[in-house]
């Protein structure tokens, strides 16, 4: 009998609660009404033909010739790579004659600029090899500058171990990858 009384009391309490608070979720607020905007059509002036010179707008001339094609480096220009000892960035005595020839070509052709690319073999971490490649490129740049090539004509970049010329895993191959490579552009 006590169980029946508790069940009826609990049911009555639940019914009373829901009748006071409502059936559940609150009503959604009504979205505010938005006034419809009207599109105003405005007449557009007819296009005028573009002429040359002063008529074209402020003294600019119309382009009538194709743009100048990029200047290509003559095929006779070949700058030899400079090679380095393992974990070194100083210019070896045997490599200096290559740099003297490179400096001669650059000084005789003042429109030539050069990018010195520093490269390494695969041994060492990526970050270490990037730094070593940078030191090799900078060392090469400094040597060319000491031979009379303006530093403003030389830029450097390090590729570390990212662009090998040889992919075998032996000393002969690694020695080919420890280099400074030259890329000539014409300004």
Short mmCIF file of N, CA and C in Angstrom, two decimals:
data_model
loop_
_atom_site.label_atom_id
_atom_site.label_comp_id
_atom_site.label_asym_id
_atom_site.label_seq_id
_atom_site.Cartn_x
_atom_site.Cartn_y
_atom_site.Cartn_z
N UNK A 1 0.81 -1.17 0.00
CA UNK A 1 0.00 0.00 0.00
C UNK A 1 0.87 1.26 0.00
N UNK A 2 1.94 1.23 0.72
CA UNK A 2 2.85 2.36 0.76
C UNK A 2 3.47 2.60 -0.61
N UNK A 3 3.74 1.51 -1.35
CA UNK A 3 4.32 1.64 -2.69
C UNK A 3 3.34 2.33 -3.62
N UNK A 4 2.05 1.98 -3.52
CA UNK A 4 1.05 2.61 -4.37
C UNK A 4 0.96 4.10 -4.05
N UNK A 5 0.99 4.43 -2.78
CA UNK A 5 0.89 5.82 -2.37
C UNK A 5 2.07 6.63 -2.89
N UNK A 6 3.29 6.08 -2.78
CA UNK A 6 4.48 6.77 -3.27
C UNK A 6 4.44 6.94 -4.79
N UNK A 7 3.98 5.92 -5.51
CA UNK A 7 3.89 5.99 -6.96
C UNK A 7 2.90 7.05 -7.39
N UNK A 8 1.74 7.12 -6.72
CA UNK A 8 0.73 8.12 -7.06
C UNK A 8 1.24 9.52 -6.70
N UNK A 9 1.91 9.68 -5.58
CA UNK A 9 2.44 10.98 -5.16
C UNK A 9 3.51 11.46 -6.15
N UNK A 10 4.38 10.54 -6.57
CA UNK A 10 5.44 10.90 -7.53
C UNK A 10 4.85 11.28 -8.87
N UNK A 11 3.87 10.52 -9.34
CA UNK A 11 3.21 10.84 -10.61
C UNK A 11 2.52 12.18 -10.52
N UNK A 12 1.85 12.46 -9.43
CA UNK A 12 1.17 13.74 -9.24
C UNK A 12 2.15 14.90 -9.22
N UNK A 13 3.30 14.70 -8.58
CA UNK A 13 4.32 15.75 -8.52
C UNK A 13 4.86 16.05 -9.92
N UNK A 14 5.12 15.02 -10.70
CA UNK A 14 5.65 15.19 -12.06
C UNK A 14 4.62 15.91 -12.93
N UNK A 15 3.34 15.50 -12.83
CA UNK A 15 2.29 16.15 -13.62
C UNK A 15 2.14 17.62 -13.23
N UNK A 16 2.21 17.90 -11.94
CA UNK A 16 2.08 19.28 -11.47
C UNK A 16 3.25 20.13 -11.98
N UNK A 17 4.45 19.57 -11.99
CA UNK A 17 5.64 20.29 -12.46
C UNK A 17 5.51 20.66 -13.92
N UNK A 18 5.10 19.69 -14.77
CA UNK A 18 4.98 19.96 -16.20
C UNK A 18 3.81 20.89 -16.51
N UNK A 19 2.77 20.84 -15.72
CA UNK A 19 1.64 21.75 -16.00
C UNK A 19 2.01 23.19 -15.65
N UNK A 20 2.93 23.39 -14.70
CA UNK A 20 3.35 24.74 -14.32
C UNK A 20 4.40 25.27 -15.30
N UNK A 21 5.41 24.45 -15.64
CA UNK A 21 6.53 24.93 -16.46
C UNK A 21 6.25 24.85 -17.95
N UNK A 22 5.33 24.13 -18.40
CA UNK A 22 5.04 24.03 -19.82
C UNK A 22 5.52 22.71 -20.38
N UNK A 23 5.27 22.48 -21.66
CA UNK A 23 5.52 21.18 -22.26
C UNK A 23 6.97 20.91 -22.65
N UNK A 24 7.93 21.76 -22.40
CA UNK A 24 9.31 21.43 -22.74
C UNK A 24 10.08 22.65 -23.20
N UNK A 25 10.41 22.69 -24.45
CA UNK A 25 11.26 23.74 -25.01
C UNK A 25 10.53 25.07 -25.06
N UNK A 26 11.29 26.11 -24.89
CA UNK A 26 10.72 27.46 -24.99
C UNK A 26 10.42 27.76 -26.45
N UNK A 27 9.52 28.70 -26.65
CA UNK A 27 9.17 29.07 -28.02
C UNK A 27 10.34 29.81 -28.64
N UNK A 28 10.52 29.59 -29.95
CA UNK A 28 11.59 30.28 -30.67
C UNK A 28 11.18 31.72 -30.84
N UNK A 29 12.14 32.64 -30.65
CA UNK A 29 11.80 34.05 -30.85
C UNK A 29 11.52 34.30 -32.33
N UNK A 30 10.61 35.19 -32.55
CA UNK A 30 10.20 35.52 -33.90
C UNK A 30 11.30 36.36 -34.55
N UNK A 31 11.69 36.00 -35.76
CA UNK A 31 12.72 36.75 -36.48
C UNK A 31 12.19 38.13 -36.82
N UNK A 32 13.02 39.15 -36.65
CA UNK A 32 12.56 40.50 -36.97
C UNK A 32 12.31 40.63 -38.47
N UNK A 33 11.32 41.38 -38.78
CA UNK A 33 10.99 41.57 -40.19
C UNK A 33 11.98 42.53 -40.82
N UNK A 34 12.44 42.16 -42.00
CA UNK A 34 13.42 42.98 -42.71
C UNK A 34 12.73 43.66 -43.86
N UNK A 35 12.99 44.96 -43.94
CA UNK A 35 12.39 45.70 -45.04
C UNK A 35 13.12 45.35 -46.33
N UNK A 36 12.39 45.14 -47.36
CA UNK A 36 13.00 44.80 -48.64
C UNK A 36 13.57 46.07 -49.26
N UNK A 37 14.84 45.99 -49.68
CA UNK A 37 15.45 47.16 -50.31
C UNK A 37 15.20 47.12 -51.80
N UNK A 38 15.04 48.28 -52.34
CA UNK A 38 14.77 48.36 -53.77
C UNK A 38 16.06 48.70 -54.49
N UNK A 39 16.29 48.02 -55.60
CA UNK A 39 17.47 48.25 -56.41
C UNK A 39 17.19 49.43 -57.33
N UNK A 40 18.07 50.41 -57.28
CA UNK A 40 17.90 51.60 -58.11
C UNK A 40 18.79 51.44 -59.33
N UNK A 41 18.21 51.46 -60.49
CA UNK A 41 18.96 51.35 -61.74
C UNK A 41 19.48 52.73 -62.12
N UNK A 42 20.78 52.81 -62.39
CA UNK A 42 21.36 54.06 -62.85
C UNK A 42 21.89 53.85 -64.26
N UNK A 43 21.71 54.83 -65.12
CA UNK A 43 22.21 54.67 -66.48
C UNK A 43 23.73 54.69 -66.50
N UNK A 44 24.30 53.91 -67.39
CA UNK A 44 25.75 53.82 -67.53
C UNK A 44 26.15 54.55 -68.80
N UNK A 45 27.22 55.35 -68.69
CA UNK A 45 27.69 56.09 -69.86
C UNK A 45 28.29 55.11 -70.86
N UNK A 46 28.10 55.32 -72.14
CA UNK A 46 28.68 54.42 -73.13
C UNK A 46 30.20 54.49 -73.10
N UNK A 47 30.84 53.37 -73.40
CA UNK A 47 32.29 53.29 -73.40
C UNK A 47 32.86 54.12 -74.53
N UNK A 48 33.99 54.78 -74.24
CA UNK A 48 34.66 55.58 -75.26
C UNK A 48 35.87 54.79 -75.75
N UNK A 49 36.18 54.85 -77.03
CA UNK A 49 37.36 54.15 -77.52
C UNK A 49 38.63 54.76 -76.94
N UNK A 50 39.61 53.89 -76.64
CA UNK A 50 40.87 54.35 -76.07
C UNK A 50 41.82 54.68 -77.21
N UNK A 51 42.41 55.84 -77.14
CA UNK A 51 43.34 56.25 -78.19
C UNK A 51 44.76 56.11 -77.72
N UNK A 52 45.66 56.83 -78.34
CA UNK A 52 47.07 56.80 -77.98
C UNK A 52 47.46 58.11 -77.31
N UNK A 53 48.62 58.10 -76.70
CA UNK A 53 49.23 59.31 -76.17
C UNK A 53 48.36 60.02 -75.16
N UNK A 54 48.25 61.33 -75.31
CA UNK A 54 47.53 62.17 -74.36
C UNK A 54 46.07 61.77 -74.23
N UNK A 55 45.46 61.34 -75.31
CA UNK A 55 44.05 60.97 -75.28
C UNK A 55 43.81 59.74 -74.40
N UNK A 56 44.80 58.89 -74.30
CA UNK A 56 44.63 57.64 -73.57
C UNK A 56 44.62 57.84 -72.07
N UNK A 57 44.99 59.00 -71.60
CA UNK A 57 44.89 59.23 -70.17
C UNK A 57 46.19 59.57 -69.51
N UNK A 58 46.53 60.82 -69.43
CA UNK A 58 47.65 61.26 -68.62
C UNK A 58 49.02 61.07 -69.23
N UNK A 59 49.16 61.07 -70.52
CA UNK A 59 50.48 61.01 -71.13
C UNK A 59 51.04 59.62 -71.30
N UNK A 60 50.27 58.58 -71.08
CA UNK A 60 50.75 57.23 -71.28
C UNK A 60 50.55 56.84 -72.74
N UNK A 61 51.49 56.10 -73.27
CA UNK A 61 51.36 55.63 -74.65
C UNK A 61 50.84 54.21 -74.65
N UNK A 62 50.02 53.91 -75.63
CA UNK A 62 49.51 52.55 -75.76
C UNK A 62 50.66 51.65 -76.20
N UNK A 63 50.67 50.41 -75.71
CA UNK A 63 51.70 49.46 -76.08
C UNK A 63 51.37 48.88 -77.44
N UNK A 64 52.27 49.08 -78.38
CA UNK A 64 52.03 48.58 -79.73
C UNK A 64 53.01 47.49 -80.11
N UNK A 65 54.08 47.28 -79.28
CA UNK A 65 55.07 46.25 -79.57
C UNK A 65 55.02 45.20 -78.46
N UNK A 66 55.37 43.95 -78.77
CA UNK A 66 55.39 42.92 -77.73
C UNK A 66 56.47 43.23 -76.70
N UNK A 67 56.26 42.75 -75.48
CA UNK A 67 57.23 42.96 -74.42
C UNK A 67 58.56 42.30 -74.79
N UNK A 68 59.64 42.85 -74.25
CA UNK A 68 60.96 42.32 -74.53
C UNK A 68 61.09 40.93 -73.92
N UNK A 69 61.60 39.99 -74.69
CA UNK A 69 61.76 38.64 -74.18
C UNK A 69 62.93 38.61 -73.20
N UNK A 70 62.90 37.69 -72.24
CA UNK A 70 63.98 37.63 -71.27
C UNK A 70 65.30 37.36 -71.98
N UNK A 71 66.35 37.97 -71.47
CA UNK A 71 67.66 37.79 -72.09
C UNK A 71 68.21 36.44 -71.68
N UNK A 72 68.73 35.73 -72.65
CA UNK A 72 69.30 34.42 -72.36
C UNK A 72 70.81 34.53 -72.30
N UNK A 73 71.38 33.69 -71.49
CA UNK A 73 72.83 33.65 -71.33
C UNK A 73 73.42 32.97 -72.56
N UNK A 74 74.45 33.56 -73.16
CA UNK A 74 75.07 32.93 -74.34
C UNK A 74 75.57 31.52 -74.02
N UNK A 75 75.55 30.67 -75.03
CA UNK A 75 75.92 29.27 -74.82
C UNK A 75 77.40 29.09 -74.47
N UNK A 76 78.23 30.06 -74.80
CA UNK A 76 79.65 29.94 -74.49
C UNK A 76 79.96 30.14 -73.01
N UNK A 77 78.98 30.68 -72.26
CA UNK A 77 79.22 30.94 -70.83
C UNK A 77 79.07 29.63 -70.06
N UNK A 78 80.18 29.18 -69.51
CA UNK A 78 80.16 27.99 -68.66
C UNK A 78 81.07 28.26 -67.47
N UNK A 79 80.46 28.38 -66.32
CA UNK A 79 81.22 28.60 -65.10
C UNK A 79 81.33 27.27 -64.37
N UNK A 80 82.56 26.86 -64.11
CA UNK A 80 82.79 25.55 -63.49
C UNK A 80 82.44 25.56 -62.01
N UNK A 81 81.86 24.44 -61.55
CA UNK A 81 81.56 24.28 -60.13
C UNK A 81 82.86 24.25 -59.34
N UNK A 82 82.78 24.72 -58.10
CA UNK A 82 83.90 24.68 -57.17
C UNK A 82 83.58 23.61 -56.14
N UNK A 83 84.54 22.73 -55.85
CA UNK A 83 84.31 21.60 -54.95
C UNK A 83 85.00 21.82 -53.60
N UNK A 84 84.41 21.22 -52.56
CA UNK A 84 84.87 21.41 -51.19
C UNK A 84 85.18 20.07 -50.54
N UNK A 85 86.07 20.11 -49.53
CA UNK A 85 86.33 18.93 -48.72
C UNK A 85 85.15 18.67 -47.80
N UNK A 86 85.10 17.46 -47.25
CA UNK A 86 84.03 17.07 -46.34
C UNK A 86 83.97 18.03 -45.15
N UNK A 87 82.79 18.56 -44.88
CA UNK A 87 82.52 19.42 -43.73
C UNK A 87 83.35 20.71 -43.73
N UNK A 88 83.76 21.18 -44.90
CA UNK A 88 84.57 22.40 -45.02
C UNK A 88 83.89 23.40 -45.94
N UNK A 89 84.23 24.68 -45.74
CA UNK A 89 83.69 25.72 -46.61
C UNK A 89 84.78 26.64 -47.15
N UNK A 90 86.06 26.32 -46.84
CA UNK A 90 87.13 27.17 -47.36
C UNK A 90 87.48 26.74 -48.79
N UNK A 91 87.92 27.73 -49.59
CA UNK A 91 88.26 27.48 -50.99
C UNK A 91 89.61 26.76 -51.04
N UNK A 92 89.62 25.58 -51.64
CA UNK A 92 90.87 24.82 -51.78
C UNK A 92 91.77 25.49 -52.83
N UNK A 93 93.07 25.33 -52.67
CA UNK A 93 94.03 25.94 -53.60
C UNK A 93 93.77 25.49 -55.04
N UNK A 94 93.41 24.24 -55.24
CA UNK A 94 93.16 23.72 -56.58
C UNK A 94 91.90 24.26 -57.23
N UNK A 95 91.02 24.86 -56.47
CA UNK A 95 89.76 25.40 -57.00
C UNK A 95 89.85 26.89 -57.32
N UNK A 96 90.92 27.54 -56.89
CA UNK A 96 91.02 29.00 -57.05
C UNK A 96 91.12 29.41 -58.52
N UNK A 97 91.75 28.59 -59.35
CA UNK A 97 91.86 28.96 -60.78
C UNK A 97 90.48 28.99 -61.44
N UNK A 98 89.57 28.13 -61.00
CA UNK A 98 88.19 28.15 -61.52
C UNK A 98 87.52 29.48 -61.17
N UNK A 99 87.72 29.92 -59.94
CA UNK A 99 87.11 31.18 -59.51
C UNK A 99 87.76 32.38 -60.20
N UNK A 100 89.05 32.29 -60.49
CA UNK A 100 89.71 33.38 -61.23
C UNK A 100 89.11 33.49 -62.63
N UNK A 101 88.84 32.37 -63.28
CA UNK A 101 88.21 32.37 -64.60
C UNK A 101 86.78 32.90 -64.52
N UNK A 102 86.05 32.50 -63.50
CA UNK A 102 84.69 33.00 -63.29
C UNK A 102 84.70 34.51 -63.10
N UNK A 103 85.63 35.01 -62.29
CA UNK A 103 85.74 36.45 -62.06
C UNK A 103 86.08 37.18 -63.36
N UNK A 104 86.96 36.62 -64.16
CA UNK A 104 87.33 37.25 -65.44
C UNK A 104 86.11 37.39 -66.34
N UNK A 105 85.32 36.32 -66.46
CA UNK A 105 84.12 36.35 -67.31
C UNK A 105 83.13 37.38 -66.79
N UNK A 106 82.93 37.43 -65.49
CA UNK A 106 81.97 38.38 -64.91
C UNK A 106 82.44 39.82 -65.09
N UNK A 107 83.73 40.07 -64.93
CA UNK A 107 84.23 41.44 -65.09
C UNK A 107 84.19 41.89 -66.55
N UNK A 108 84.39 40.97 -67.48
CA UNK A 108 84.33 41.31 -68.91
C UNK A 108 82.90 41.49 -69.41
N UNK A 109 81.93 41.02 -68.65
CA UNK A 109 80.52 41.09 -69.03
C UNK A 109 79.73 41.74 -67.90
N UNK A 110 79.72 43.07 -67.84
CA UNK A 110 79.10 43.76 -66.70
C UNK A 110 77.59 43.58 -66.59
N UNK A 111 76.94 43.05 -67.62
CA UNK A 111 75.50 42.80 -67.51
C UNK A 111 75.20 41.44 -66.89
N UNK A 112 76.23 40.63 -66.66
CA UNK A 112 76.03 39.32 -66.05
C UNK A 112 75.95 39.46 -64.54
N UNK A 113 74.96 38.82 -63.96
CA UNK A 113 74.88 38.64 -62.51
C UNK A 113 75.00 37.15 -62.25
N UNK A 114 75.39 36.79 -61.05
CA UNK A 114 75.56 35.37 -60.75
C UNK A 114 74.94 35.04 -59.39
N UNK A 115 74.29 33.89 -59.34
CA UNK A 115 73.82 33.33 -58.07
C UNK A 115 74.71 32.15 -57.74
N UNK A 116 75.28 32.17 -56.55
CA UNK A 116 76.13 31.07 -56.10
C UNK A 116 75.27 30.15 -55.25
N UNK A 117 75.13 28.90 -55.69
CA UNK A 117 74.34 27.90 -54.97
C UNK A 117 75.28 27.03 -54.15
N UNK A 118 75.08 26.98 -52.84
CA UNK A 118 75.88 26.12 -51.97
C UNK A 118 75.20 24.76 -51.80
N UNK A 119 75.97 23.68 -52.03
CA UNK A 119 75.44 22.32 -51.95
C UNK A 119 76.29 21.46 -51.02
N UNK A 120 75.69 20.39 -50.51
CA UNK A 120 76.36 19.46 -49.60
C UNK A 120 76.04 18.03 -49.99
N UNK A 121 76.79 17.08 -49.41
CA UNK A 121 76.41 15.68 -49.59
C UNK A 121 75.31 15.34 -48.58
N UNK A 122 74.84 14.12 -48.62
CA UNK A 122 73.67 13.73 -47.82
C UNK A 122 73.96 13.50 -46.34
N UNK A 123 75.22 13.47 -45.96
CA UNK A 123 75.55 13.21 -44.57
C UNK A 123 75.31 14.46 -43.74
N UNK A 124 74.77 14.31 -42.55
CA UNK A 124 74.44 15.44 -41.69
C UNK A 124 72.94 15.73 -41.75
N UNK A 125 72.48 16.52 -40.80
CA UNK A 125 71.05 16.86 -40.75
C UNK A 125 70.74 17.90 -41.83
N UNK A 126 69.46 18.03 -42.14
CA UNK A 126 69.05 19.03 -43.13
C UNK A 126 69.47 20.43 -42.71
N UNK A 127 69.24 20.77 -41.45
CA UNK A 127 69.56 22.13 -40.99
C UNK A 127 71.07 22.37 -41.01
N UNK A 128 71.85 21.37 -40.62
CA UNK A 128 73.30 21.53 -40.65
C UNK A 128 73.79 21.71 -42.08
N UNK A 129 73.26 20.91 -43.00
CA UNK A 129 73.69 21.00 -44.39
C UNK A 129 73.26 22.32 -45.04
N UNK A 130 72.10 22.84 -44.64
CA UNK A 130 71.70 24.16 -45.16
C UNK A 130 72.70 25.22 -44.70
N UNK A 131 73.09 25.16 -43.44
CA UNK A 131 74.06 26.14 -42.92
C UNK A 131 75.42 25.97 -43.59
N UNK A 132 75.85 24.74 -43.79
CA UNK A 132 77.13 24.49 -44.46
C UNK A 132 77.08 24.95 -45.91
N UNK A 133 75.98 24.69 -46.59
CA UNK A 133 75.82 25.17 -47.97
C UNK A 133 75.86 26.68 -48.04
N UNK A 134 75.28 27.34 -47.03
CA UNK A 134 75.31 28.80 -46.97
C UNK A 134 76.74 29.30 -46.77
N UNK A 135 77.51 28.63 -45.90
CA UNK A 135 78.91 29.02 -45.69
C UNK A 135 79.72 28.83 -46.97
N UNK A 136 79.46 27.75 -47.70
CA UNK A 136 80.17 27.51 -48.96
C UNK A 136 79.84 28.59 -50.00
N UNK A 137 78.58 28.93 -50.12
CA UNK A 137 78.18 29.98 -51.07
C UNK A 137 78.78 31.32 -50.66
N UNK A 138 78.77 31.63 -49.37
CA UNK A 138 79.32 32.90 -48.89
C UNK A 138 80.83 32.96 -49.08
N UNK A 139 81.51 31.86 -48.85
CA UNK A 139 82.96 31.79 -49.06
C UNK A 139 83.30 32.03 -50.53
N UNK A 140 82.52 31.44 -51.41
CA UNK A 140 82.73 31.61 -52.84
C UNK A 140 82.45 33.06 -53.24
N UNK A 141 81.38 33.63 -52.71
CA UNK A 141 81.05 35.03 -52.98
C UNK A 141 82.19 35.94 -52.53
N UNK A 142 82.70 35.70 -51.34
CA UNK A 142 83.79 36.52 -50.81
C UNK A 142 85.05 36.43 -51.67
N UNK A 143 85.34 35.23 -52.17
CA UNK A 143 86.53 35.06 -53.01
C UNK A 143 86.35 35.81 -54.33
N UNK A 144 85.17 35.72 -54.94
CA UNK A 144 84.91 36.45 -56.18
C UNK A 144 85.00 37.95 -55.95
N UNK A 145 84.50 38.42 -54.82
CA UNK A 145 84.58 39.85 -54.50
C UNK A 145 86.03 40.28 -54.32
N UNK A 146 86.85 39.41 -53.73
CA UNK A 146 88.27 39.76 -53.56
C UNK A 146 89.00 39.83 -54.90
N UNK A 147 88.43 39.22 -55.93
CA UNK A 147 89.01 39.26 -57.27
C UNK A 147 88.45 40.42 -58.10
N UNK A 148 87.60 41.26 -57.49
CA UNK A 148 87.12 42.46 -58.16
C UNK A 148 85.69 42.42 -58.68
N UNK A 149 84.94 41.36 -58.41
CA UNK A 149 83.54 41.30 -58.83
C UNK A 149 82.70 42.00 -57.76
N UNK A 150 81.88 42.96 -58.18
CA UNK A 150 81.06 43.71 -57.22
C UNK A 150 80.08 42.77 -56.51
N UNK A 151 79.99 42.90 -55.19
CA UNK A 151 79.07 42.05 -54.42
C UNK A 151 77.62 42.26 -54.82
N UNK A 152 77.31 43.44 -55.37
CA UNK A 152 75.94 43.71 -55.81
C UNK A 152 75.53 42.83 -57.00
N UNK A 153 76.50 42.22 -57.65
CA UNK A 153 76.22 41.35 -58.80
C UNK A 153 76.18 39.88 -58.40
N UNK A 154 76.41 39.59 -57.12
CA UNK A 154 76.47 38.21 -56.64
C UNK A 154 75.38 38.00 -55.59
N UNK A 155 74.61 36.94 -55.74
CA UNK A 155 73.67 36.54 -54.69
C UNK A 155 73.98 35.10 -54.32
N UNK A 156 73.57 34.71 -53.13
CA UNK A 156 73.86 33.36 -52.67
C UNK A 156 72.58 32.67 -52.21
N UNK A 157 72.59 31.35 -52.31
CA UNK A 157 71.49 30.53 -51.83
C UNK A 157 72.07 29.18 -51.42
N UNK A 158 71.49 28.57 -50.41
CA UNK A 158 71.93 27.25 -49.97
C UNK A 158 70.83 26.22 -50.22
N UNK A 159 71.20 25.14 -50.86
CA UNK A 159 70.27 24.03 -51.05
C UNK A 159 70.62 22.85 -50.15
N UNK A 160 71.69 22.97 -49.37
CA UNK A 160 72.07 21.86 -48.50
C UNK A 160 72.24 20.59 -49.30
N UNK A 161 71.55 19.54 -48.89
CA UNK A 161 71.64 18.25 -49.58
C UNK A 161 70.48 18.03 -50.55
N UNK A 162 69.67 19.04 -50.78
CA UNK A 162 68.41 18.89 -51.52
C UNK A 162 68.55 18.68 -53.02
N UNK A 163 69.65 19.10 -53.64
CA UNK A 163 69.79 18.99 -55.09
C UNK A 163 71.10 18.29 -55.45
N UNK A 164 71.20 17.00 -55.19
CA UNK A 164 72.45 16.30 -55.50
C UNK A 164 72.61 16.09 -57.01
N UNK A 165 73.87 16.08 -57.47
CA UNK A 165 74.14 15.72 -58.87
C UNK A 165 74.39 14.22 -58.99
N UNK A 166 74.67 13.58 -57.87
CA UNK A 166 74.92 12.14 -57.83
C UNK A 166 74.17 11.57 -56.63
N UNK A 167 73.49 10.43 -56.82
CA UNK A 167 72.67 9.88 -55.73
C UNK A 167 73.19 8.57 -55.16
N UNK A 168 74.37 8.15 -55.58
CA UNK A 168 74.95 6.93 -55.00
C UNK A 168 75.44 7.24 -53.59
N UNK A 169 75.66 6.20 -52.81
CA UNK A 169 76.06 6.37 -51.41
C UNK A 169 77.51 5.95 -51.23
N UNK A 170 78.42 6.74 -51.81
CA UNK A 170 79.85 6.46 -51.65
C UNK A 170 80.62 7.77 -51.74
N UNK A 171 81.88 7.73 -51.35
CA UNK A 171 82.69 8.94 -51.28
C UNK A 171 82.85 9.62 -52.64
N UNK A 172 83.01 8.85 -53.70
CA UNK A 172 83.14 9.44 -55.03
C UNK A 172 81.94 10.28 -55.40
N UNK A 173 80.78 9.79 -55.08
CA UNK A 173 79.54 10.52 -55.37
C UNK A 173 79.38 11.70 -54.42
N UNK A 174 79.62 11.49 -53.14
CA UNK A 174 79.47 12.57 -52.17
C UNK A 174 80.37 13.75 -52.51
N UNK A 175 81.60 13.47 -53.00
CA UNK A 175 82.52 14.57 -53.32
C UNK A 175 82.00 15.44 -54.46
N UNK A 176 81.19 14.86 -55.35
CA UNK A 176 80.59 15.63 -56.46
C UNK A 176 79.47 16.55 -55.95
N UNK A 177 78.86 16.18 -54.84
CA UNK A 177 77.75 16.97 -54.30
C UNK A 177 78.21 18.12 -53.40
N UNK A 178 79.44 18.07 -52.91
CA UNK A 178 79.97 19.14 -52.05
C UNK A 178 80.53 20.24 -52.96
N UNK A 179 79.65 21.20 -53.33
CA UNK A 179 80.05 22.13 -54.38
C UNK A 179 79.37 23.48 -54.24
N UNK A 180 79.93 24.44 -54.98
CA UNK A 180 79.27 25.72 -55.23
C UNK A 180 78.98 25.74 -56.72
N UNK A 181 77.74 25.94 -57.07
CA UNK A 181 77.30 25.95 -58.47
C UNK A 181 76.89 27.37 -58.84
N UNK A 182 77.12 27.75 -60.09
CA UNK A 182 76.84 29.12 -60.54
C UNK A 182 75.67 29.15 -61.51
N UNK A 183 74.80 30.12 -61.30
CA UNK A 183 73.67 30.36 -62.19
C UNK A 183 73.79 31.81 -62.66
N UNK A 184 74.01 31.99 -63.97
CA UNK A 184 74.22 33.33 -64.53
C UNK A 184 72.91 33.87 -65.07
N UNK A 185 72.64 35.13 -64.77
CA UNK A 185 71.49 35.85 -65.34
C UNK A 185 72.01 37.14 -65.95
N UNK A 186 71.23 37.69 -66.87
CA UNK A 186 71.61 38.96 -67.50
C UNK A 186 70.61 40.01 -67.07
N UNK A 187 71.13 41.14 -66.62
CA UNK A 187 70.23 42.22 -66.19
C UNK A 187 69.97 43.19 -67.30
#
